[in-house]
Amino acid sequence: QKEVEQDPGPLSVPEGAIVSLNCTYSNSAFQYFMWYRQYSRKGPELLMYTYSSGNKEDGRFTAQVDKSSKYISLFIRDSQPSDSATYLCAMLNTDKLIFGTGTRLQVFP
Amino acid sequence: EAQVTQNPRYLITVTGKKLTVTCSQNMNHEYMSWYRQDPGLGLRQIYYSMNVEVTDKGDVPEGYKVSRKEKRNFPLILESPSPNQTSLYFCASSLRDSRVDGYTFGSGTRLTVV
């Protein structure tokens, strides 16, 4: 079993929709959870990170962690075509990040 | 501008011909790492370095070498490339405590070995 599981998509939604991206993980020791966004032909860039359980909001983006279920989510409100990218979840395990395989999101006008 | 610079961006080579992919960062980061990204497998760590002259294997180190002689540079060396090393490679760096700002990634090197 992979340490981090993520649905690869693709997820295709109309502009303005609310998008939910999710990851599950198996290691209960993970404490720091991150979301990266990767545009085509670019490296991943950090979008948000959260510590332990709870919610964190930044503009149209909300990151949610449920440690009891080993489940993390990223919500995008009022999605825009510019949000079209691959979204990777990542979890910090001592000195390194463990990444999910990424979910490809397409937002069409 | 704070960044991680990789070169080259694209490379096509033949089996067995030694190559080096360079990586340089200008943020005075202690930690540097190499990943390869393959469809369905995501980002897998090849090697990482906690500081100058300190390197360690990641999850998929076979067929690769690295060195960290200076803080800013972390080249990836393929002594005898094989077709299964065809992939998209990323260099990343961070502060010693990556919880602060996460990793900064380069733009990637697309390597094809024929």
Short mmCIF file of N, CA and C in Angstrom, two decimals, chain A:
data_model
loop_
_atom_site.label_atom_id
_atom_site.label_comp_id
_atom_site.label_asym_id
_atom_site.label_seq_id
_atom_site.Cartn_x
_atom_site.Cartn_y
_atom_site.Cartn_z
N GLN A 1 0.85 -1.19 0.00
CA GLN A 1 0.00 0.00 0.00
C GLN A 1 0.89 1.25 0.00
N LYS A 2 0.56 2.21 -0.86
CA LYS A 2 1.32 3.45 -0.89
C LYS A 2 1.04 4.23 0.38
N GLU A 3 2.04 5.02 0.80
CA GLU A 3 1.85 5.83 2.00
C GLU A 3 0.82 6.94 1.77
N VAL A 4 0.79 7.45 0.56
CA VAL A 4 -0.14 8.53 0.21
C VAL A 4 -0.88 8.15 -1.06
N GLU A 5 -2.19 8.21 -1.03
CA GLU A 5 -3.01 7.86 -2.20
C GLU A 5 -3.77 9.10 -2.66
N GLN A 6 -3.78 9.27 -3.98
CA GLN A 6 -4.47 10.43 -4.55
C GLN A 6 -5.09 10.02 -5.87
N ASP A 7 -6.34 10.37 -6.09
CA ASP A 7 -7.01 10.05 -7.34
C ASP A 7 -6.39 10.87 -8.46
N PRO A 8 -5.94 10.23 -9.55
CA PRO A 8 -5.23 10.98 -10.60
C PRO A 8 -6.12 11.86 -11.48
N GLY A 9 -7.44 11.64 -11.42
CA GLY A 9 -8.32 12.40 -12.29
C GLY A 9 -8.22 11.88 -13.73
N PRO A 10 -8.44 12.68 -14.77
CA PRO A 10 -8.62 14.13 -14.63
C PRO A 10 -10.00 14.51 -14.12
N LEU A 11 -10.05 15.67 -13.49
CA LEU A 11 -11.28 16.23 -12.99
C LEU A 11 -11.58 17.45 -13.87
N SER A 12 -12.74 17.44 -14.49
CA SER A 12 -13.09 18.52 -15.40
C SER A 12 -14.34 19.22 -14.88
N VAL A 13 -14.26 20.54 -14.63
CA VAL A 13 -15.38 21.27 -14.03
C VAL A 13 -15.59 22.58 -14.78
N PRO A 14 -16.80 23.14 -14.74
CA PRO A 14 -17.02 24.44 -15.37
C PRO A 14 -16.52 25.56 -14.47
N GLU A 15 -16.19 26.66 -15.08
CA GLU A 15 -15.76 27.85 -14.35
C GLU A 15 -16.79 28.21 -13.29
N GLY A 16 -16.32 28.56 -12.10
CA GLY A 16 -17.22 28.94 -11.02
C GLY A 16 -17.59 27.80 -10.09
N ALA A 17 -17.28 26.59 -10.46
CA ALA A 17 -17.62 25.43 -9.63
C ALA A 17 -16.74 25.38 -8.38
N ILE A 18 -17.22 24.66 -7.38
CA ILE A 18 -16.40 24.35 -6.20
C ILE A 18 -15.72 23.01 -6.47
N VAL A 19 -14.43 22.99 -6.28
CA VAL A 19 -13.64 21.79 -6.55
C VAL A 19 -13.17 21.20 -5.23
N SER A 20 -13.23 19.89 -5.13
CA SER A 20 -12.73 19.18 -3.96
C SER A 20 -11.67 18.18 -4.40
N LEU A 21 -10.47 18.34 -3.87
CA LEU A 21 -9.36 17.42 -4.17
C LEU A 21 -8.97 16.72 -2.87
N ASN A 22 -8.66 15.44 -2.95
CA ASN A 22 -8.48 14.69 -1.72
C ASN A 22 -7.28 13.75 -1.76
N CYS A 23 -6.77 13.45 -0.58
CA CYS A 23 -5.71 12.45 -0.42
C CYS A 23 -5.99 11.66 0.85
N THR A 24 -5.59 10.40 0.82
CA THR A 24 -5.61 9.59 2.04
C THR A 24 -4.18 9.14 2.31
N TYR A 25 -3.90 8.85 3.55
CA TYR A 25 -2.55 8.43 3.90
C TYR A 25 -2.61 7.34 4.96
N SER A 26 -1.50 6.64 5.12
CA SER A 26 -1.52 5.49 6.03
C SER A 26 -0.69 5.72 7.30
N ASN A 27 0.24 6.66 7.26
CA ASN A 27 1.15 6.85 8.39
C ASN A 27 0.59 7.88 9.37
N SER A 28 0.18 7.42 10.51
CA SER A 28 -0.45 8.32 11.49
C SER A 28 0.56 9.30 12.10
N ALA A 29 1.85 9.12 11.82
CA ALA A 29 2.87 10.03 12.36
C ALA A 29 2.95 11.34 11.57
N PHE A 30 2.38 11.40 10.38
CA PHE A 30 2.42 12.64 9.59
C PHE A 30 1.75 13.76 10.37
N GLN A 31 2.44 14.93 10.41
CA GLN A 31 1.89 16.07 11.14
C GLN A 31 1.70 17.29 10.25
N TYR A 32 2.52 17.38 9.19
CA TYR A 32 2.48 18.55 8.32
C TYR A 32 2.01 18.12 6.96
N PHE A 33 1.04 18.88 6.45
CA PHE A 33 0.39 18.51 5.20
C PHE A 33 0.42 19.69 4.25
N MET A 34 0.81 19.42 3.03
CA MET A 34 0.97 20.51 2.07
C MET A 34 0.23 20.20 0.78
N TRP A 35 -0.12 21.26 0.08
CA TRP A 35 -0.65 21.14 -1.28
C TRP A 35 0.25 21.93 -2.22
N TYR A 36 0.63 21.26 -3.30
CA TYR A 36 1.42 21.90 -4.34
C TYR A 36 0.59 21.95 -5.62
N ARG A 37 0.83 22.99 -6.40
CA ARG A 37 0.19 23.13 -7.70
C ARG A 37 1.29 23.06 -8.76
N GLN A 38 1.03 22.29 -9.80
CA GLN A 38 2.01 22.14 -10.87
C GLN A 38 1.36 22.43 -12.21
N TYR A 39 1.79 23.51 -12.84
CA TYR A 39 1.34 23.81 -14.19
C TYR A 39 2.16 23.00 -15.18
N SER A 40 1.59 22.84 -16.37
CA SER A 40 2.27 22.05 -17.39
C SER A 40 3.65 22.63 -17.68
N ARG A 41 4.65 21.76 -17.75
CA ARG A 41 6.04 22.14 -18.06
C ARG A 41 6.67 23.03 -16.98
N LYS A 42 6.14 22.94 -15.77
CA LYS A 42 6.71 23.70 -14.66
C LYS A 42 6.94 22.79 -13.46
N GLY A 43 7.75 23.25 -12.52
CA GLY A 43 7.90 22.51 -11.28
C GLY A 43 6.76 22.80 -10.33
N PRO A 44 6.52 21.91 -9.36
CA PRO A 44 5.47 22.16 -8.37
C PRO A 44 5.78 23.41 -7.54
N GLU A 45 4.73 24.12 -7.15
CA GLU A 45 4.91 25.28 -6.28
C GLU A 45 3.98 25.13 -5.08
N LEU A 46 4.47 25.53 -3.92
CA LEU A 46 3.69 25.37 -2.70
C LEU A 46 2.47 26.28 -2.72
N LEU A 47 1.33 25.67 -2.46
CA LEU A 47 0.06 26.42 -2.45
C LEU A 47 -0.34 26.73 -1.00
N MET A 48 -0.39 25.69 -0.19
CA MET A 48 -0.79 25.87 1.20
C MET A 48 -0.20 24.76 2.04
N TYR A 49 -0.05 25.04 3.34
CA TYR A 49 0.26 23.94 4.21
C TYR A 49 -0.44 24.11 5.56
N THR A 50 -0.72 22.98 6.19
CA THR A 50 -1.41 22.96 7.48
C THR A 50 -0.69 22.02 8.43
N TYR A 51 -0.87 22.32 9.69
CA TYR A 51 -0.28 21.49 10.72
C TYR A 51 -1.39 20.78 11.48
N SER A 52 -1.28 19.48 11.59
CA SER A 52 -2.21 18.64 12.34
C SER A 52 -3.63 18.78 11.77
N SER A 53 -4.63 18.60 12.59
CA SER A 53 -6.00 18.63 12.10
C SER A 53 -6.54 20.05 12.04
N GLY A 54 -7.59 20.22 11.24
CA GLY A 54 -8.24 21.52 11.18
C GLY A 54 -8.28 22.07 9.78
N ASN A 55 -8.73 23.31 9.69
CA ASN A 55 -8.89 24.00 8.40
C ASN A 55 -7.95 25.19 8.31
N LYS A 56 -7.59 25.50 7.07
CA LYS A 56 -6.83 26.72 6.81
C LYS A 56 -7.34 27.32 5.52
N GLU A 57 -7.59 28.63 5.54
CA GLU A 57 -8.16 29.29 4.37
C GLU A 57 -7.19 30.32 3.84
N ASP A 58 -7.12 30.41 2.50
CA ASP A 58 -6.30 31.44 1.86
C ASP A 58 -7.00 31.82 0.57
N GLY A 59 -7.74 32.92 0.63
CA GLY A 59 -8.48 33.36 -0.55
C GLY A 59 -9.52 32.34 -0.95
N ARG A 60 -9.46 31.87 -2.19
CA ARG A 60 -10.43 30.89 -2.70
C ARG A 60 -10.10 29.46 -2.29
N PHE A 61 -8.97 29.27 -1.62
CA PHE A 61 -8.50 27.92 -1.28
C PHE A 61 -8.68 27.63 0.21
N THR A 62 -9.15 26.42 0.50
CA THR A 62 -9.27 25.95 1.88
C THR A 62 -8.66 24.56 1.97
N ALA A 63 -7.74 24.40 2.90
CA ALA A 63 -7.14 23.08 3.15
C ALA A 63 -7.73 22.53 4.44
N GLN A 64 -8.04 21.25 4.40
CA GLN A 64 -8.68 20.62 5.54
C GLN A 64 -7.96 19.32 5.86
N VAL A 65 -7.72 19.07 7.13
CA VAL A 65 -7.05 17.84 7.56
C VAL A 65 -7.92 17.13 8.59
N ASP A 66 -8.15 15.86 8.37
CA ASP A 66 -8.86 15.03 9.34
C ASP A 66 -7.93 13.88 9.71
N LYS A 67 -7.19 14.06 10.80
CA LYS A 67 -6.20 13.05 11.16
C LYS A 67 -6.84 11.75 11.62
N SER A 68 -8.03 11.84 12.19
CA SER A 68 -8.68 10.62 12.67
C SER A 68 -9.03 9.69 11.51
N SER A 69 -9.33 10.29 10.34
CA SER A 69 -9.65 9.49 9.14
C SER A 69 -8.46 9.36 8.21
N LYS A 70 -7.36 10.02 8.53
CA LYS A 70 -6.17 10.05 7.66
C LYS A 70 -6.57 10.53 6.26
N TYR A 71 -7.16 11.71 6.23
CA TYR A 71 -7.77 12.22 5.00
C TYR A 71 -7.55 13.72 4.96
N ILE A 72 -7.04 14.21 3.81
CA ILE A 72 -6.88 15.65 3.66
C ILE A 72 -7.57 16.09 2.39
N SER A 73 -8.02 17.35 2.40
CA SER A 73 -8.75 17.88 1.26
C SER A 73 -8.27 19.29 0.94
N LEU A 74 -8.42 19.64 -0.33
CA LEU A 74 -8.22 21.01 -0.78
C LEU A 74 -9.48 21.41 -1.53
N PHE A 75 -10.11 22.50 -1.08
CA PHE A 75 -11.29 23.02 -1.75
C PHE A 75 -10.93 24.30 -2.49
N ILE A 76 -11.42 24.42 -3.70
CA ILE A 76 -11.23 25.63 -4.48
C ILE A 76 -12.61 26.18 -4.79
N ARG A 77 -12.86 27.41 -4.29
CA ARG A 77 -14.15 28.04 -4.58
C ARG A 77 -14.04 28.90 -5.83
N ASP A 78 -15.17 29.08 -6.51
CA ASP A 78 -15.21 29.94 -7.69
C ASP A 78 -14.02 29.62 -8.62
N SER A 79 -13.92 28.39 -9.02
CA SER A 79 -12.77 27.94 -9.80
C SER A 79 -12.66 28.71 -11.12
N GLN A 80 -11.42 28.95 -11.53
CA GLN A 80 -11.11 29.72 -12.72
C GLN A 80 -10.32 28.87 -13.71
N PRO A 81 -10.38 29.18 -15.00
CA PRO A 81 -9.54 28.43 -15.96
C PRO A 81 -8.06 28.45 -15.59
N SER A 82 -7.62 29.52 -14.92
CA SER A 82 -6.21 29.60 -14.50
C SER A 82 -5.87 28.61 -13.39
N ASP A 83 -6.89 27.99 -12.79
CA ASP A 83 -6.66 26.95 -11.78
C ASP A 83 -6.34 25.60 -12.42
N SER A 84 -6.48 25.50 -13.72
CA SER A 84 -6.21 24.24 -14.42
C SER A 84 -4.74 23.88 -14.24
N ALA A 85 -4.50 22.77 -13.59
CA ALA A 85 -3.14 22.34 -13.23
C ALA A 85 -3.24 20.97 -12.59
N THR A 86 -2.11 20.43 -12.22
CA THR A 86 -2.08 19.20 -11.42
C THR A 86 -1.82 19.59 -9.97
N TYR A 87 -2.62 19.03 -9.07
CA TYR A 87 -2.49 19.36 -7.65
C TYR A 87 -1.94 18.14 -6.91
N LEU A 88 -0.86 18.36 -6.19
CA LEU A 88 -0.21 17.26 -5.47
C LEU A 88 -0.32 17.51 -3.97
N CYS A 89 -0.75 16.52 -3.26
CA CYS A 89 -0.68 16.61 -1.80
C CYS A 89 0.70 16.09 -1.39
N ALA A 90 1.16 16.54 -0.23
CA ALA A 90 2.46 16.10 0.27
C ALA A 90 2.42 16.11 1.78
N MET A 91 3.17 15.17 2.36
CA MET A 91 3.18 15.06 3.82
C MET A 91 4.60 14.92 4.29
N LEU A 92 4.90 15.62 5.37
CA LEU A 92 6.26 15.64 5.87
C LEU A 92 6.51 14.47 6.79
N ASN A 93 7.51 13.68 6.43
CA ASN A 93 7.93 12.54 7.25
C ASN A 93 9.37 12.79 7.67
N THR A 94 9.59 13.18 8.89
CA THR A 94 10.89 13.62 9.43
C THR A 94 11.55 14.59 8.45
N ASP A 95 12.53 14.14 7.67
CA ASP A 95 13.28 15.08 6.82
C ASP A 95 12.84 15.13 5.37
N LYS A 96 11.80 14.41 5.00
CA LYS A 96 11.45 14.47 3.59
C LYS A 96 9.94 14.52 3.38
N LEU A 97 9.59 15.05 2.20
CA LEU A 97 8.19 15.11 1.82
C LEU A 97 7.82 13.86 1.04
N ILE A 98 6.66 13.30 1.37
CA ILE A 98 6.10 12.19 0.62
C ILE A 98 4.96 12.75 -0.21
N PHE A 99 5.02 12.56 -1.52
CA PHE A 99 4.02 13.17 -2.40
C PHE A 99 2.98 12.16 -2.86
N GLY A 100 1.76 12.64 -3.06
CA GLY A 100 0.77 11.89 -3.79
C GLY A 100 1.10 11.97 -5.28
N THR A 101 0.39 11.19 -6.08
CA THR A 101 0.69 11.16 -7.51
C THR A 101 0.12 12.35 -8.26
N GLY A 102 -0.76 13.11 -7.62
CA GLY A 102 -1.31 14.31 -8.25
C GLY A 102 -2.66 14.06 -8.90
N THR A 103 -3.52 15.09 -8.84
CA THR A 103 -4.82 15.08 -9.52
C THR A 103 -4.82 16.17 -10.56
N ARG A 104 -5.11 15.78 -11.81
CA ARG A 104 -5.14 16.79 -12.87
C ARG A 104 -6.52 17.44 -12.89
N LEU A 105 -6.54 18.76 -12.82
CA LEU A 105 -7.79 19.53 -12.81
C LEU A 105 -7.88 20.38 -14.07
N GLN A 106 -9.04 20.32 -14.71
CA GLN A 106 -9.31 21.21 -15.85
C GLN A 106 -10.56 22.01 -15.54
N VAL A 107 -10.45 23.33 -15.63
CA VAL A 107 -11.59 24.22 -15.44
C VAL A 107 -11.89 24.85 -16.78
N PHE A 108 -13.06 24.55 -17.32
CA PHE A 108 -13.37 25.08 -18.65
C PHE A 108 -14.31 26.27 -18.54
N PRO A 109 -14.13 27.26 -19.46
CA PRO A 109 -14.94 28.49 -19.41
C PRO A 109 -16.41 28.22 -19.67
#
